[in-house]
Amino acid sequence: MGDDMSTRISGNLGINRVAPGTVEQGDLTWVPPFTKEYLSPAQAMANSALFTLAHGLRVEPKGIQLIAQCKTADSGYSVGQRIMLSVSTGISGVAGATPAVWADSTNIYVRCFNNGFAYLAPSGASGVTLSHANWDLYVRAWA
């Protein structure tokens, strides 16, 4: 790729378009940040539970997301609703905490706190402690 790029890619009405057959494999240097994805099956949350999930990515994940799905109505949340769990700090003044999460090239580990997990009520009016028994945990990871 050098100065000849302008002869191979041309603009049309301000939008760059590539003429068929003009881009070669060597021109494609962009690599997506994630090329692999893992999504766990539902995990039944429980006080102090430790989940060890074999992710199959073969490298330590670059990103991990925790998703809780309501299975029994809880503190204003309905069955089937999903919420994203933080892996940092809980809500100040609410008993409970967010799960701890860490990973290596083979597994993702998630440790549940002993007394449910802290979250904001759907109304946004106050923090609540959601019961582990009412939620399933899903773990998504990218590498």
Short mmCIF file of C-alpha atoms in Angstrom, two decimals:
data_model
loop_
_atom_site.label_atom_id
_atom_site.label_comp_id
_atom_site.label_asym_id
_atom_site.label_seq_id
_atom_site.Cartn_x
_atom_site.Cartn_y
_atom_site.Cartn_z
CA MET A 1 0.00 0.00 0.00
CA GLY A 2 1.50 3.23 -0.99
CA ASP A 3 0.73 6.19 -3.19
CA ASP A 4 -0.96 3.91 -5.77
CA MET A 5 -3.97 3.54 -3.41
CA SER A 6 -5.64 6.59 -4.98
CA THR A 7 -5.69 4.84 -8.35
CA ARG A 8 -7.40 1.77 -6.89
CA ILE A 9 -10.07 3.35 -4.69
CA SER A 10 -12.09 6.29 -5.94
CA GLY A 11 -14.73 8.57 -4.40
CA ASN A 12 -18.27 9.12 -5.64
CA LEU A 13 -20.45 11.90 -4.22
CA GLY A 14 -18.33 12.07 -1.09
CA ILE A 15 -18.67 8.38 -0.32
CA ASN A 16 -15.65 6.16 -0.84
CA ARG A 17 -16.49 3.20 -3.02
CA VAL A 18 -14.29 0.33 -4.08
CA ALA A 19 -14.48 -0.76 -7.69
CA PRO A 20 -14.95 -4.54 -7.98
CA GLY A 21 -11.66 -6.38 -8.31
CA THR A 22 -9.51 -3.42 -7.27
CA VAL A 23 -8.77 -4.35 -3.66
CA GLU A 24 -6.31 -7.13 -3.04
CA GLN A 25 -5.70 -9.14 0.12
CA GLY A 26 -2.59 -7.08 0.88
CA ASP A 27 -4.70 -3.92 1.03
CA LEU A 28 -6.75 -5.22 3.97
CA THR A 29 -4.69 -4.43 7.04
CA TRP A 30 -7.50 -3.72 9.51
CA VAL A 31 -8.05 -6.47 12.05
CA PRO A 32 -11.24 -6.51 14.13
CA PRO A 33 -10.65 -6.16 17.88
CA PHE A 34 -12.56 -9.39 18.63
CA THR A 35 -12.62 -12.47 16.46
CA LYS A 36 -13.94 -15.03 18.95
CA GLU A 37 -16.97 -15.04 21.25
CA TYR A 38 -18.18 -17.21 24.12
CA LEU A 39 -21.63 -17.26 25.74
CA SER A 40 -22.19 -19.50 28.73
CA PRO A 41 -25.33 -21.50 29.40
CA ALA A 42 -27.51 -20.26 32.27
CA GLN A 43 -25.82 -20.55 35.67
CA ALA A 44 -28.03 -20.76 38.77
CA MET A 45 -26.72 -18.02 41.05
CA ALA A 46 -26.23 -18.89 44.72
CA ASN A 47 -24.63 -17.27 47.74
CA SER A 48 -20.85 -17.54 47.60
CA ALA A 49 -21.02 -19.74 44.47
CA LEU A 50 -17.88 -19.99 42.35
CA PHE A 51 -18.43 -20.69 38.66
CA THR A 52 -15.57 -22.04 36.58
CA LEU A 53 -16.54 -21.77 32.92
CA ALA A 54 -14.33 -23.26 30.20
CA HIS A 55 -14.59 -20.62 27.46
CA GLY A 56 -12.69 -22.34 24.63
CA LEU A 57 -11.19 -19.05 23.35
CA ARG A 58 -7.61 -20.39 23.81
CA VAL A 59 -6.48 -16.95 25.03
CA GLU A 60 -7.38 -14.76 27.96
CA PRO A 61 -10.56 -12.81 27.02
CA LYS A 62 -10.15 -9.14 26.13
CA GLY A 63 -13.63 -8.38 27.41
CA ILE A 64 -16.12 -10.05 29.75
CA GLN A 65 -19.78 -9.19 30.30
CA LEU A 66 -22.05 -10.52 33.06
CA ILE A 67 -25.78 -10.69 32.37
CA ALA A 68 -28.39 -11.59 34.96
CA GLN A 69 -31.78 -12.79 33.71
CA CYS A 70 -34.75 -12.69 36.07
CA LYS A 71 -36.42 -16.08 36.55
CA THR A 72 -38.73 -15.11 39.46
CA ALA A 73 -40.04 -11.53 39.87
CA ASP A 74 -37.72 -9.60 42.18
CA SER A 75 -37.80 -6.00 43.49
CA GLY A 76 -39.78 -4.69 40.51
CA TYR A 77 -38.04 -6.77 37.84
CA SER A 78 -40.15 -9.15 35.76
CA VAL A 79 -39.42 -12.68 34.63
CA GLY A 80 -37.23 -12.63 31.50
CA GLN A 81 -35.79 -9.15 32.06
CA ARG A 82 -32.03 -8.95 31.69
CA ILE A 83 -29.64 -6.60 33.41
CA MET A 84 -25.93 -6.05 32.89
CA LEU A 85 -23.90 -6.57 36.04
CA SER A 86 -20.94 -4.42 36.86
CA VAL A 87 -17.75 -6.16 37.81
CA SER A 88 -16.46 -3.17 39.73
CA THR A 89 -18.26 -1.71 42.76
CA GLY A 90 -21.72 -2.13 44.25
CA ILE A 91 -24.18 0.61 45.08
CA SER A 92 -23.21 2.55 48.18
CA GLY A 93 -25.39 1.88 51.18
CA VAL A 94 -26.93 -1.34 49.83
CA ALA A 95 -26.08 -4.67 51.43
CA GLY A 96 -24.59 -6.93 48.79
CA ALA A 97 -22.06 -6.50 46.05
CA THR A 98 -21.37 -7.28 42.45
CA PRO A 99 -19.80 -10.59 41.46
CA ALA A 100 -16.03 -10.87 41.21
CA VAL A 101 -14.78 -12.02 37.81
CA TRP A 102 -11.36 -13.06 36.50
CA ALA A 103 -10.09 -15.19 33.65
CA ASP A 104 -7.17 -16.99 32.13
CA SER A 105 -6.61 -18.63 28.75
CA THR A 106 -8.81 -21.59 29.69
CA ASN A 107 -11.52 -20.49 32.12
CA ILE A 108 -13.63 -17.59 33.32
CA TYR A 109 -14.22 -17.52 37.06
CA VAL A 110 -17.16 -15.75 38.68
CA ARG A 111 -17.65 -15.56 42.43
CA CYS A 112 -21.07 -14.50 43.74
CA PHE A 113 -21.28 -12.35 46.86
CA ASN A 114 -22.84 -13.95 49.91
CA ASN A 115 -26.02 -11.83 50.20
CA GLY A 116 -27.39 -11.38 46.67
CA PHE A 117 -26.22 -8.53 44.49
CA ALA A 118 -26.69 -4.80 44.60
CA TYR A 119 -28.55 -3.05 41.82
CA LEU A 120 -30.86 -0.13 41.22
CA ALA A 121 -34.61 -0.75 41.33
CA PRO A 122 -36.27 -0.41 37.88
CA SER A 123 -37.93 2.80 39.09
CA GLY A 124 -34.46 4.19 39.78
CA ALA A 125 -35.68 5.43 43.15
CA SER A 126 -33.41 3.32 45.31
CA GLY A 127 -30.84 0.58 45.45
CA VAL A 128 -31.98 -2.96 46.16
CA THR A 129 -30.33 -6.27 46.89
CA LEU A 130 -31.52 -8.83 44.36
CA SER A 131 -31.76 -12.43 45.49
CA HIS A 132 -29.49 -14.91 43.73
CA ALA A 133 -32.29 -17.50 43.79
CA ASN A 134 -34.38 -15.29 41.48
CA TRP A 135 -31.77 -14.84 38.75
CA ASP A 136 -29.70 -16.84 36.26
CA LEU A 137 -26.24 -15.66 35.31
CA TYR A 138 -24.88 -15.62 31.76
CA VAL A 139 -21.26 -14.82 30.96
CA ARG A 140 -20.19 -13.48 27.57
CA ALA A 141 -16.55 -13.06 26.61
CA TRP A 142 -14.60 -11.88 23.57
CA ALA A 143 -11.06 -12.43 22.38
#
